[in-house]
């Protein structure tokens, strides 16, 4: 997923000179910064098995990292603990590869045939497969990463997607020549509307055909609304946590509305050094957005010197705010 990653590896070996060995390792990573690792090794001989566990943890920062682990060697059944520190800043370059700024045209036609994905794909997934077939001798790179081409000249790679627009670059190299192609992929945020789920439930309980048709029409209307909310979430205007339901009828606070409008209009934000309202400290998360909206004349505070960011916006107040917002846009 966007923050979590799980890697698994295993192997099995058999030999006449030593017992059979089986191992399984797992590594769980959060934000590619914190790592938890666990391993299992098993020695098999004469229809019996002896298993041993290993475990460890790691931390990665910019240019350095720490690792600690406890392991068991299954053949000798010996235990050990290791601790390591690594330091590798970005400035260290052991070998600088000269990359041509321009490549001659590739000397064969259609060096690759791309099977997946289709161009201008819309998806909710956070990763997709890129698959295709290359002609013999062609090297394939996807987003500057070389991909393996098997004996049947097939290649595939998993590509992570950001919310919104993504452009996947596929480069083909053959005898010094290069040909680039690409695929446009749009990843939408997945949003559940609580009202839509309730309508689906009512549809199952509908007894007459006319009642079913009315509920289906309501469901289609809410699907259109959901797509609009998903577009706002994808653009970063509205914040909805993954897996959380969004309620269209839920009251919107003044702070939420300001944040949505400032993001939608892409207003420049400045550091707030002086407190503007008694209930909005200078270090409040919404303080820069509230300042931008107030300076633009979209919204104002109250006469008692408060802004009330957690106060729900009434229908009348909302209409006035949107009217001013349309003027500044």
PDB file of C-alpha atoms in Angstrom:
ATOM      1  CA  UNK A   1       0.000   0.000   0.000  1.00  0.00           C
ATOM      2  CA  UNK A   2       1.094   3.645   0.063  1.00  0.00           C
ATOM      3  CA  UNK A   3       2.802   3.364   3.470  1.00  0.00           C
ATOM      4  CA  UNK A   4       3.172  -0.344   4.157  1.00  0.00           C
ATOM      5  CA  UNK A   5       5.181  -2.992   2.361  1.00  0.00           C
ATOM      6  CA  UNK A   6       5.534  -6.712   3.021  1.00  0.00           C
ATOM      7  CA  UNK A   7       8.330  -8.741   1.438  1.00  0.00           C
ATOM      8  CA  UNK A   8       8.555 -12.531   1.604  1.00  0.00           C
ATOM      9  CA  UNK A   9      11.294 -14.902   0.505  1.00  0.00           C
ATOM     10  CA  UNK A  10      11.907 -18.616   0.896  1.00  0.00           C
ATOM     11  CA  UNK A  11      14.172 -21.375  -0.369  1.00  0.00           C
ATOM     12  CA  UNK A  12      14.539 -25.116  -0.129  1.00  0.00           C
ATOM     13  CA  UNK A  13      17.737 -27.067  -0.706  1.00  0.00           C
ATOM     14  CA  UNK A  14      18.578 -30.776  -0.721  1.00  0.00           C
ATOM     15  CA  UNK A  15      21.977 -32.455  -0.820  1.00  0.00           C
ATOM     16  CA  UNK A  16      23.447 -35.900  -0.101  1.00  0.00           C
ATOM     17  CA  UNK A  17      26.129 -34.355   2.115  1.00  0.00           C
ATOM     18  CA  UNK A  18      23.906 -32.417   4.518  1.00  0.00           C
ATOM     19  CA  UNK A  19      20.281 -32.390   5.717  1.00  0.00           C
ATOM     20  CA  UNK A  20      17.579 -30.715   3.697  1.00  0.00           C
ATOM     21  CA  UNK A  21      17.066 -27.047   4.532  1.00  0.00           C
ATOM     22  CA  UNK A  22      13.949 -24.910   4.270  1.00  0.00           C
ATOM     23  CA  UNK A  23      13.758 -21.214   5.122  1.00  0.00           C
ATOM     24  CA  UNK A  24      11.091 -18.520   5.077  1.00  0.00           C
ATOM     25  CA  UNK A  25      11.663 -14.832   5.722  1.00  0.00           C
ATOM     26  CA  UNK A  26       9.272 -11.893   6.068  1.00  0.00           C
ATOM     27  CA  UNK A  27       9.986  -8.183   6.266  1.00  0.00           C
ATOM     28  CA  UNK A  28       7.294  -5.628   7.124  1.00  0.00           C
ATOM     29  CA  UNK A  29       8.156  -2.014   6.323  1.00  0.00           C
ATOM     30  CA  UNK A  30       6.388   1.216   7.257  1.00  0.00           C
ATOM     31  CA  UNK A  31       7.105   4.254   5.091  1.00  0.00           C
ATOM     32  CA  UNK A  32      10.406   2.575   4.137  1.00  0.00           C
ATOM     33  CA  UNK A  33      11.700   3.833   7.477  1.00  0.00           C
ATOM     34  CA  UNK A  34      10.824   1.247  10.128  1.00  0.00           C
ATOM     35  CA  UNK A  35      11.310  -2.474   9.499  1.00  0.00           C
ATOM     36  CA  UNK A  36      10.301  -5.610  11.386  1.00  0.00           C
ATOM     37  CA  UNK A  37      11.733  -8.938  10.247  1.00  0.00           C
ATOM     38  CA  UNK A  38      11.044 -12.565  11.095  1.00  0.00           C
ATOM     39  CA  UNK A  39      12.487 -15.785   9.721  1.00  0.00           C
ATOM     40  CA  UNK A  40      11.994 -19.497  10.116  1.00  0.00           C
ATOM     41  CA  UNK A  41      14.631 -22.108   9.292  1.00  0.00           C
ATOM     42  CA  UNK A  42      14.031 -25.839   9.333  1.00  0.00           C
ATOM     43  CA  UNK A  43      16.473 -28.753   9.104  1.00  0.00           C
ATOM     44  CA  UNK A  44      14.962 -31.975   7.735  1.00  0.00           C
ATOM     45  CA  UNK A  45      16.602 -35.371   7.980  1.00  0.00           C
ATOM     46  CA  UNK A  46      15.383 -38.948   8.485  1.00  0.00           C
ATOM     47  CA  UNK A  47      11.723 -37.863   8.365  1.00  0.00           C
ATOM     48  CA  UNK A  48      12.209 -35.474  11.290  1.00  0.00           C
ATOM     49  CA  UNK A  49      12.366 -31.698  11.357  1.00  0.00           C
ATOM     50  CA  UNK A  50      13.989 -29.169  13.671  1.00  0.00           C
ATOM     51  CA  UNK A  51      12.848 -25.584  13.340  1.00  0.00           C
ATOM     52  CA  UNK A  52      14.413 -22.338  14.538  1.00  0.00           C
ATOM     53  CA  UNK A  53      13.122 -18.768  14.598  1.00  0.00           C
ATOM     54  CA  UNK A  54      14.983 -15.557  13.831  1.00  0.00           C
ATOM     55  CA  UNK A  55      13.782 -12.007  14.264  1.00  0.00           C
ATOM     56  CA  UNK A  56      15.042  -8.465  13.896  1.00  0.00           C
ATOM     57  CA  UNK A  57      14.267  -4.801  13.369  1.00  0.00           C
ATOM     58  CA  UNK A  58      15.692  -1.941  11.351  1.00  0.00           C
ATOM     59  CA  UNK A  59      15.523   1.815  10.955  1.00  0.00           C
ATOM     60  CA  UNK A  60      16.378   3.883   7.879  1.00  0.00           C
ATOM     61  CA  UNK A  61      16.897   7.622   7.680  1.00  0.00           C
ATOM     62  CA  UNK A  62      18.397   9.853   5.028  1.00  0.00           C
ATOM     63  CA  UNK A  63      21.828   8.378   4.401  1.00  0.00           C
ATOM     64  CA  UNK A  64      22.108   6.133   7.454  1.00  0.00           C
ATOM     65  CA  UNK A  65      20.423   3.223   9.206  1.00  0.00           C
ATOM     66  CA  UNK A  66      20.447   0.781  12.114  1.00  0.00           C
ATOM     67  CA  UNK A  67      19.773  -2.975  12.161  1.00  0.00           C
ATOM     68  CA  UNK A  68      19.579  -5.496  14.982  1.00  0.00           C
ATOM     69  CA  UNK A  69      18.660  -9.153  14.787  1.00  0.00           C
ATOM     70  CA  UNK A  70      18.750 -12.490  16.550  1.00  0.00           C
ATOM     71  CA  UNK A  71      19.310 -15.556  14.382  1.00  0.00           C
ATOM     72  CA  UNK A  72      19.717 -19.317  14.637  1.00  0.00           C
ATOM     73  CA  UNK A  73      21.866 -21.336  12.245  1.00  0.00           C
ATOM     74  CA  UNK A  74      19.759 -24.471  11.573  1.00  0.00           C
ATOM     75  CA  UNK A  75      22.622 -26.806  10.584  1.00  0.00           C
ATOM     76  CA  UNK A  76      24.788 -26.211  13.645  1.00  0.00           C
ATOM     77  CA  UNK A  77      21.894 -25.004  15.812  1.00  0.00           C
ATOM     78  CA  UNK A  78      23.978 -22.020  16.926  1.00  0.00           C
ATOM     79  CA  UNK A  79      22.462 -18.733  18.072  1.00  0.00           C
ATOM     80  CA  UNK A  80      23.774 -15.251  17.445  1.00  0.00           C
ATOM     81  CA  UNK A  81      22.908 -11.571  17.761  1.00  0.00           C
ATOM     82  CA  UNK A  82      24.154  -8.920  15.390  1.00  0.00           C
ATOM     83  CA  UNK A  83      23.988  -5.144  15.364  1.00  0.00           C
ATOM     84  CA  UNK A  84      24.994  -2.972  12.433  1.00  0.00           C
ATOM     85  CA  UNK A  85      25.115   0.682  11.474  1.00  0.00           C
ATOM     86  CA  UNK A  86      25.351   1.867   7.915  1.00  0.00           C
ATOM     87  CA  UNK A  87      26.124   5.307   6.567  1.00  0.00           C
ATOM     88  CA  UNK A  88      25.649   6.157   2.911  1.00  0.00           C
ATOM     89  CA  UNK A  89      24.939   9.838   2.087  1.00  0.00           C
ATOM     90  CA  UNK A  90      23.694  10.820  -1.328  1.00  0.00           C
ATOM     91  CA  UNK A  91      26.931  12.707  -2.059  1.00  0.00           C
ATOM     92  CA  UNK A  92      28.908   9.468  -2.209  1.00  0.00           C
ATOM     93  CA  UNK A  93      29.141   8.359  -5.816  1.00  0.00           C
ATOM     94  CA  UNK A  94      31.429   5.446  -6.527  1.00  0.00           C
ATOM     95  CA  UNK A  95      30.888   5.361 -10.247  1.00  0.00           C
ATOM     96  CA  UNK A  96      29.434   8.049 -12.408  1.00  0.00           C
ATOM     97  CA  UNK A  97      27.843   6.623 -15.519  1.00  0.00           C
ATOM     98  CA  UNK A  98      27.827   8.872 -18.537  1.00  0.00           C
ATOM     99  CA  UNK A  99      24.346   8.791 -20.043  1.00  0.00           C
ATOM    100  CA  UNK A 100      23.946  10.146 -23.578  1.00  0.00           C
ATOM    101  CA  UNK A 101      21.641  13.133 -23.800  1.00  0.00           C
ATOM    102  CA  UNK A 102      20.408  11.919 -27.177  1.00  0.00           C
ATOM    103  CA  UNK A 103      20.090   8.446 -28.633  1.00  0.00           C
ATOM    104  CA  UNK A 104      19.930   7.556 -32.317  1.00  0.00           C
ATOM    105  CA  UNK A 105      16.611   6.153 -33.572  1.00  0.00           C
ATOM    106  CA  UNK A 106      16.151   2.472 -32.858  1.00  0.00           C
ATOM    107  CA  UNK A 107      17.101   0.270 -35.805  1.00  0.00           C
ATOM    108  CA  UNK A 108      14.116  -2.130 -35.656  1.00  0.00           C
ATOM    109  CA  UNK A 109      10.428  -1.427 -35.936  1.00  0.00           C
ATOM    110  CA  UNK A 110       8.070  -2.110 -33.051  1.00  0.00           C
ATOM    111  CA  UNK A 111      10.746  -3.278 -30.583  1.00  0.00           C
ATOM    112  CA  UNK A 112       8.070  -4.023 -27.975  1.00  0.00           C
ATOM    113  CA  UNK A 113       4.365  -4.828 -27.958  1.00  0.00           C
ATOM    114  CA  UNK A 114       2.670  -3.468 -24.852  1.00  0.00           C
ATOM    115  CA  UNK A 115      -0.195  -5.647 -23.614  1.00  0.00           C
ATOM    116  CA  UNK A 116      -1.118  -3.934 -20.349  1.00  0.00           C
ATOM    117  CA  UNK A 117      -2.238  -1.351 -19.372  1.00  0.00           C
ATOM    118  CA  UNK A 118      -4.386   0.375 -21.963  1.00  0.00           C
ATOM    119  CA  UNK A 119      -3.716   4.058 -22.485  1.00  0.00           C
ATOM    120  CA  UNK A 120      -5.817   6.574 -20.512  1.00  0.00           C
ATOM    121  CA  UNK A 121      -6.740   3.933 -17.963  1.00  0.00           C
ATOM    122  CA  UNK A 122      -8.869   4.955 -14.967  1.00  0.00           C
ATOM    123  CA  UNK A 123      -8.404   2.836 -11.853  1.00  0.00           C
ATOM    124  CA  UNK A 124      -8.861   2.786  -8.092  1.00  0.00           C
ATOM    125  CA  UNK A 125      -5.819   0.542  -7.575  1.00  0.00           C
ATOM    126  CA  UNK A 126      -2.611   1.921  -6.052  1.00  0.00           C
ATOM    127  CA  UNK A 127      -0.468  -0.271  -8.349  1.00  0.00           C
ATOM    128  CA  UNK A 128      -0.842  -1.917 -11.741  1.00  0.00           C
ATOM    129  CA  UNK A 129       1.006  -4.441 -13.870  1.00  0.00           C
ATOM    130  CA  UNK A 130       2.823  -3.329 -16.993  1.00  0.00           C
ATOM    131  CA  UNK A 131       3.165  -6.305 -19.349  1.00  0.00           C
ATOM    132  CA  UNK A 132       4.377  -6.781 -22.872  1.00  0.00           C
ATOM    133  CA  UNK A 133       6.540  -8.661 -25.332  1.00  0.00           C
ATOM    134  CA  UNK A 134       9.957  -7.558 -26.634  1.00  0.00           C
ATOM    135  CA  UNK A 135      11.794  -8.548 -29.758  1.00  0.00           C
ATOM    136  CA  UNK A 136      15.024 -10.546 -29.274  1.00  0.00           C
ATOM    137  CA  UNK A 137      17.936  -8.403 -28.085  1.00  0.00           C
ATOM    138  CA  UNK A 138      15.771  -5.512 -26.871  1.00  0.00           C
ATOM    139  CA  UNK A 139      16.343  -4.187 -23.334  1.00  0.00           C
ATOM    140  CA  UNK A 140      13.268  -2.767 -21.599  1.00  0.00           C
ATOM    141  CA  UNK A 141      13.178  -0.078 -18.912  1.00  0.00           C
ATOM    142  CA  UNK A 142      10.009   1.053 -17.127  1.00  0.00           C
ATOM    143  CA  UNK A 143      10.216   4.396 -15.321  1.00  0.00           C
ATOM    144  CA  UNK A 144      14.035   4.194 -15.588  1.00  0.00           C
ATOM    145  CA  UNK A 145      14.125   0.747 -13.959  1.00  0.00           C
ATOM    146  CA  UNK A 146      15.342  -2.206 -16.009  1.00  0.00           C
ATOM    147  CA  UNK A 147      12.846  -5.087 -16.189  1.00  0.00           C
ATOM    148  CA  UNK A 148      13.571  -8.744 -16.762  1.00  0.00           C
ATOM    149  CA  UNK A 149      12.809 -10.155 -20.215  1.00  0.00           C
ATOM    150  CA  UNK A 150      12.414 -13.957 -20.073  1.00  0.00           C
ATOM    151  CA  UNK A 151      13.353 -16.594 -22.651  1.00  0.00           C
ATOM    152  CA  UNK A 152       9.990 -16.134 -24.381  1.00  0.00           C
ATOM    153  CA  UNK A 153      10.716 -12.382 -24.634  1.00  0.00           C
ATOM    154  CA  UNK A 154       7.892 -11.556 -22.203  1.00  0.00           C
ATOM    155  CA  UNK A 155       8.321  -8.857 -19.552  1.00  0.00           C
ATOM    156  CA  UNK A 156       6.213  -7.572 -16.668  1.00  0.00           C
ATOM    157  CA  UNK A 157       6.637  -5.122 -13.790  1.00  0.00           C
ATOM    158  CA  UNK A 158       4.492  -3.771 -10.986  1.00  0.00           C
ATOM    159  CA  UNK A 159       4.261   0.044 -10.978  1.00  0.00           C
ATOM    160  CA  UNK A 160       3.071   2.094  -7.985  1.00  0.00           C
ATOM    161  CA  UNK A 161       0.559   4.848  -8.738  1.00  0.00           C
ATOM    162  CA  UNK A 162       0.067   8.246  -7.156  1.00  0.00           C
ATOM    163  CA  UNK A 163      -3.374   9.754  -6.744  1.00  0.00           C
ATOM    164  CA  UNK A 164      -4.354  11.653  -9.864  1.00  0.00           C
ATOM    165  CA  UNK A 165      -2.436  11.633 -13.127  1.00  0.00           C
ATOM    166  CA  UNK A 166       0.394   9.148 -13.721  1.00  0.00           C
ATOM    167  CA  UNK A 167       2.573   8.740 -16.786  1.00  0.00           C
ATOM    168  CA  UNK A 168       4.401   5.432 -17.159  1.00  0.00           C
ATOM    169  CA  UNK A 169       7.477   5.644 -19.401  1.00  0.00           C
ATOM    170  CA  UNK A 170       8.564   2.514 -21.278  1.00  0.00           C
ATOM    171  CA  UNK A 171      12.007   2.758 -22.921  1.00  0.00           C
ATOM    172  CA  UNK A 172      13.303   0.237 -25.463  1.00  0.00           C
ATOM    173  CA  UNK A 173      17.053  -0.042 -26.186  1.00  0.00           C
ATOM    174  CA  UNK A 174      18.543  -1.945 -29.115  1.00  0.00           C
ATOM    175  CA  UNK A 175      22.110  -1.708 -30.479  1.00  0.00           C
ATOM    176  CA  UNK A 176      22.642   1.823 -29.160  1.00  0.00           C
ATOM    177  CA  UNK A 177      19.249   3.092 -30.266  1.00  0.00           C
ATOM    178  CA  UNK A 178      16.353   4.090 -28.058  1.00  0.00           C
ATOM    179  CA  UNK A 179      12.594   4.359 -28.462  1.00  0.00           C
ATOM    180  CA  UNK A 180      10.320   5.726 -25.732  1.00  0.00           C
ATOM    181  CA  UNK A 181       6.613   5.206 -25.310  1.00  0.00           C
ATOM    182  CA  UNK A 182       4.211   5.711 -22.456  1.00  0.00           C
ATOM    183  CA  UNK A 183       0.860   5.078 -20.887  1.00  0.00           C
ATOM    184  CA  UNK A 184      -1.369   7.608 -19.118  1.00  0.00           C
ATOM    185  CA  UNK A 185      -3.065   6.229 -16.019  1.00  0.00           C
ATOM    186  CA  UNK A 186      -5.430   8.130 -13.753  1.00  0.00           C
ATOM    187  CA  UNK A 187      -5.822   6.812 -10.226  1.00  0.00           C
ATOM    188  CA  UNK A 188      -8.997   7.918  -8.448  1.00  0.00           C
ATOM    189  CA  UNK A 189      -9.493   7.836  -4.714  1.00  0.00           C
ATOM    190  CA  UNK A 190     -12.000   5.223  -3.563  1.00  0.00           C
ATOM    191  CA  UNK A 191     -14.764   6.818  -1.501  1.00  0.00           C
ATOM    192  CA  UNK A 192     -17.786   5.208   0.163  1.00  0.00           C
ATOM    193  CA  UNK A 193     -20.895   7.334   0.680  1.00  0.00           C
ATOM    194  CA  UNK A 194     -22.869   6.278   3.740  1.00  0.00           C
ATOM    195  CA  UNK A 195     -26.125   7.328   2.003  1.00  0.00           C
ATOM    196  CA  UNK A 196     -25.296   5.169  -1.015  1.00  0.00           C
ATOM    197  CA  UNK A 197     -24.741   2.094   1.179  1.00  0.00           C
ATOM    198  CA  UNK A 198     -28.118   2.700   2.843  1.00  0.00           C
ATOM    199  CA  UNK A 199     -29.860   2.941  -0.546  1.00  0.00           C
ATOM    200  CA  UNK A 200     -28.275  -0.356  -1.645  1.00  0.00           C
ATOM    201  CA  UNK A 201     -29.654  -1.967   1.506  1.00  0.00           C
ATOM    202  CA  UNK A 202     -33.146  -0.591   0.760  1.00  0.00           C
ATOM    203  CA  UNK A 203     -32.949  -1.927  -2.794  1.00  0.00           C
ATOM    204  CA  UNK A 204     -32.664  -5.484  -1.511  1.00  0.00           C
ATOM    205  CA  UNK A 205     -35.812  -4.961   0.564  1.00  0.00           C
ATOM    206  CA  UNK A 206     -37.899  -3.373  -2.207  1.00  0.00           C
ATOM    207  CA  UNK A 207     -41.063  -5.370  -2.858  1.00  0.00           C
ATOM    208  CA  UNK A 208     -42.584  -3.715  -5.938  1.00  0.00           C
ATOM    209  CA  UNK A 209     -41.097  -2.970  -9.334  1.00  0.00           C
ATOM    210  CA  UNK A 210     -41.939   0.744  -9.100  1.00  0.00           C
ATOM    211  CA  UNK A 211     -40.233   0.923  -5.728  1.00  0.00           C
ATOM    212  CA  UNK A 212     -37.138  -0.779  -7.178  1.00  0.00           C
ATOM    213  CA  UNK A 213     -37.012   1.650 -10.106  1.00  0.00           C
ATOM    214  CA  UNK A 214     -37.245   4.661  -7.779  1.00  0.00           C
ATOM    215  CA  UNK A 215     -34.464   3.317  -5.544  1.00  0.00           C
ATOM    216  CA  UNK A 216     -32.279   2.534  -8.589  1.00  0.00           C
ATOM    217  CA  UNK A 217     -32.687   6.134  -9.781  1.00  0.00           C
ATOM    218  CA  UNK A 218     -31.684   7.439  -6.348  1.00  0.00           C
ATOM    219  CA  UNK A 219     -28.704   5.089  -6.406  1.00  0.00           C
ATOM    220  CA  UNK A 220     -27.595   6.384  -9.806  1.00  0.00           C
ATOM    221  CA  UNK A 221     -27.828   9.982  -8.538  1.00  0.00           C
ATOM    222  CA  UNK A 222     -25.640   9.124  -5.571  1.00  0.00           C
ATOM    223  CA  UNK A 223     -23.094   7.397  -7.835  1.00  0.00           C
ATOM    224  CA  UNK A 224     -22.717  10.669  -9.746  1.00  0.00           C
ATOM    225  CA  UNK A 225     -22.237  12.516  -6.451  1.00  0.00           C
ATOM    226  CA  UNK A 226     -19.712   9.908  -5.305  1.00  0.00           C
ATOM    227  CA  UNK A 227     -17.674  10.413  -8.478  1.00  0.00           C
ATOM    228  CA  UNK A 228     -17.589  14.157  -7.778  1.00  0.00           C
ATOM    229  CA  UNK A 229     -16.442  13.571  -4.192  1.00  0.00           C
ATOM    230  CA  UNK A 230     -13.800  11.104  -5.452  1.00  0.00           C
ATOM    231  CA  UNK A 231     -12.524  13.748  -7.879  1.00  0.00           C
ATOM    232  CA  UNK A 232     -12.165  16.254  -5.015  1.00  0.00           C
ATOM    233  CA  UNK A 233     -10.395  13.680  -2.825  1.00  0.00           C
ATOM    234  CA  UNK A 234      -8.076  12.736  -5.711  1.00  0.00           C
ATOM    235  CA  UNK A 235      -7.137  16.399  -6.217  1.00  0.00           C
ATOM    236  CA  UNK A 236      -6.451  16.734  -2.494  1.00  0.00           C
ATOM    237  CA  UNK A 237      -9.246  19.252  -1.930  1.00  0.00           C
ATOM    238  CA  UNK A 238     -11.248  17.024   0.431  1.00  0.00           C
ATOM    239  CA  UNK A 239      -9.589  14.715   2.949  1.00  0.00           C
ATOM    240  CA  UNK A 240     -11.179  11.295   3.463  1.00  0.00           C
ATOM    241  CA  UNK A 241      -9.163   8.585   5.202  1.00  0.00           C
ATOM    242  CA  UNK A 242      -8.906   5.246   3.315  1.00  0.00           C
ATOM    243  CA  UNK A 243     -11.798   2.971   4.268  1.00  0.00           C
ATOM    244  CA  UNK A 244     -13.717   5.791   5.958  1.00  0.00           C
ATOM    245  CA  UNK A 245     -17.273   6.562   4.821  1.00  0.00           C
ATOM    246  CA  UNK A 246     -18.147  10.072   3.637  1.00  0.00           C
ATOM    247  CA  UNK A 247     -21.570  11.465   4.530  1.00  0.00           C
ATOM    248  CA  UNK A 248     -22.947  14.072   2.159  1.00  0.00           C
ATOM    249  CA  UNK A 249     -25.583  15.205   4.672  1.00  0.00           C
ATOM    250  CA  UNK A 250     -23.066  15.591   7.506  1.00  0.00           C
ATOM    251  CA  UNK A 251     -22.548  19.193   8.686  1.00  0.00           C
ATOM    252  CA  UNK A 252     -19.431  20.949   7.368  1.00  0.00           C
ATOM    253  CA  UNK A 253     -17.436  23.063   9.795  1.00  0.00           C
ATOM    254  CA  UNK A 254     -16.056  26.500   8.976  1.00  0.00           C
ATOM    255  CA  UNK A 255     -12.525  25.106   9.200  1.00  0.00           C
ATOM    256  CA  UNK A 256     -13.269  22.261   6.791  1.00  0.00           C
ATOM    257  CA  UNK A 257     -14.951  24.561   4.277  1.00  0.00           C
ATOM    258  CA  UNK A 258     -12.031  27.001   4.366  1.00  0.00           C
ATOM    259  CA  UNK A 259      -9.543  24.172   3.808  1.00  0.00           C
ATOM    260  CA  UNK A 260     -11.508  22.836   0.822  1.00  0.00           C
ATOM    261  CA  UNK A 261     -11.807  26.255  -0.815  1.00  0.00           C
ATOM    262  CA  UNK A 262      -8.169  27.219  -0.320  1.00  0.00           C
ATOM    263  CA  UNK A 263      -7.033  23.911  -1.822  1.00  0.00           C
ATOM    264  CA  UNK A 264      -9.527  24.137  -4.703  1.00  0.00           C
ATOM    265  CA  UNK A 265      -8.384  27.666  -5.603  1.00  0.00           C
ATOM    266  CA  UNK A 266      -4.719  26.784  -5.010  1.00  0.00           C
ATOM    267  CA  UNK A 267      -4.263  29.904  -2.888  1.00  0.00           C
ATOM    268  CA  UNK A 268      -0.705  30.672  -1.777  1.00  0.00           C
ATOM    269  CA  UNK A 269      -0.096  30.051   1.925  1.00  0.00           C
ATOM    270  CA  UNK A 270       2.178  32.111   4.133  1.00  0.00           C
ATOM    271  CA  UNK A 271       3.551  31.488   7.593  1.00  0.00           C
ATOM    272  CA  UNK A 272       1.320  32.857  10.351  1.00  0.00           C
ATOM    273  CA  UNK A 273       3.484  34.601  12.951  1.00  0.00           C
ATOM    274  CA  UNK A 274       0.747  36.526  14.777  1.00  0.00           C
ATOM    275  CA  UNK A 275      -2.482  35.020  16.112  1.00  0.00           C
ATOM    276  CA  UNK A 276      -5.470  36.329  14.155  1.00  0.00           C
ATOM    277  CA  UNK A 277      -8.332  34.934  16.255  1.00  0.00           C
ATOM    278  CA  UNK A 278      -8.530  34.045  19.934  1.00  0.00           C
ATOM    279  CA  UNK A 279      -9.555  30.445  19.212  1.00  0.00           C
ATOM    280  CA  UNK A 280      -7.058  29.895  16.353  1.00  0.00           C
ATOM    281  CA  UNK A 281      -3.445  29.924  17.599  1.00  0.00           C
ATOM    282  CA  UNK A 282      -0.693  30.822  15.153  1.00  0.00           C
ATOM    283  CA  UNK A 283       0.468  27.170  15.158  1.00  0.00           C
ATOM    284  CA  UNK A 284      -3.035  25.786  14.466  1.00  0.00           C
ATOM    285  CA  UNK A 285      -2.990  23.385  11.455  1.00  0.00           C
ATOM    286  CA  UNK A 286      -5.638  25.469   9.675  1.00  0.00           C
ATOM    287  CA  UNK A 287      -4.166  28.848  10.579  1.00  0.00           C
ATOM    288  CA  UNK A 288      -2.416  29.496   7.189  1.00  0.00           C
ATOM    289  CA  UNK A 289      -5.563  28.476   5.282  1.00  0.00           C
ATOM    290  CA  UNK A 290      -7.843  30.603   7.461  1.00  0.00           C
ATOM    291  CA  UNK A 291      -5.517  33.595   6.961  1.00  0.00           C
ATOM    292  CA  UNK A 292      -5.551  33.056   3.159  1.00  0.00           C
ATOM    293  CA  UNK A 293      -9.354  32.850   3.060  1.00  0.00           C
ATOM    294  CA  UNK A 294      -9.819  35.894   5.324  1.00  0.00           C
ATOM    295  CA  UNK A 295      -7.295  37.961   3.326  1.00  0.00           C
ATOM    296  CA  UNK A 296      -9.155  37.013   0.121  1.00  0.00           C
ATOM    297  CA  UNK A 297     -12.441  38.196   1.622  1.00  0.00           C
ATOM    298  CA  UNK A 298     -14.152  34.797   1.384  1.00  0.00           C
ATOM    299  CA  UNK A 299     -14.938  34.490   5.072  1.00  0.00           C
ATOM    300  CA  UNK A 300     -14.635  36.610   8.202  1.00  0.00           C
ATOM    301  CA  UNK A 301     -14.397  36.034  11.933  1.00  0.00           C
ATOM    302  CA  UNK A 302     -16.977  36.964  14.544  1.00  0.00           C
ATOM    303  CA  UNK A 303     -17.297  40.256  16.409  1.00  0.00           C
ATOM    304  CA  UNK A 304     -16.059  38.655  19.646  1.00  0.00           C
ATOM    305  CA  UNK A 305     -12.666  37.990  18.045  1.00  0.00           C
ATOM    306  CA  UNK A 306     -13.237  34.268  17.420  1.00  0.00           C
ATOM    307  CA  UNK A 307     -13.306  32.315  14.171  1.00  0.00           C
ATOM    308  CA  UNK A 308     -14.949  29.120  15.459  1.00  0.00           C
ATOM    309  CA  UNK A 309     -13.300  26.635  13.044  1.00  0.00           C
ATOM    310  CA  UNK A 310     -15.317  23.740  14.530  1.00  0.00           C
ATOM    311  CA  UNK A 311     -18.658  25.529  14.196  1.00  0.00           C
ATOM    312  CA  UNK A 312     -20.994  24.028  11.513  1.00  0.00           C
ATOM    313  CA  UNK A 313     -21.714  26.218   8.504  1.00  0.00           C
ATOM    314  CA  UNK A 314     -25.404  27.052   8.093  1.00  0.00           C
ATOM    315  CA  UNK A 315     -27.068  26.926   4.674  1.00  0.00           C
ATOM    316  CA  UNK A 316     -27.430  30.707   4.582  1.00  0.00           C
ATOM    317  CA  UNK A 317     -23.807  31.304   5.573  1.00  0.00           C
ATOM    318  CA  UNK A 318     -22.641  28.702   3.064  1.00  0.00           C
ATOM    319  CA  UNK A 319     -24.421  30.440   0.187  1.00  0.00           C
ATOM    320  CA  UNK A 320     -22.786  33.759   1.101  1.00  0.00           C
ATOM    321  CA  UNK A 321     -19.317  32.172   1.366  1.00  0.00           C
ATOM    322  CA  UNK A 322     -19.673  30.421  -2.002  1.00  0.00           C
ATOM    323  CA  UNK A 323     -20.865  33.660  -3.592  1.00  0.00           C
ATOM    324  CA  UNK A 324     -17.697  35.433  -2.436  1.00  0.00           C
ATOM    325  CA  UNK A 325     -15.593  32.430  -3.439  1.00  0.00           C
ATOM    326  CA  UNK A 326     -16.928  32.542  -7.010  1.00  0.00           C
ATOM    327  CA  UNK A 327     -16.019  36.240  -7.214  1.00  0.00           C
ATOM    328  CA  UNK A 328     -12.365  35.711  -6.248  1.00  0.00           C
ATOM    329  CA  UNK A 329     -12.095  32.746  -8.625  1.00  0.00           C
TER     330      UNK A 329
END
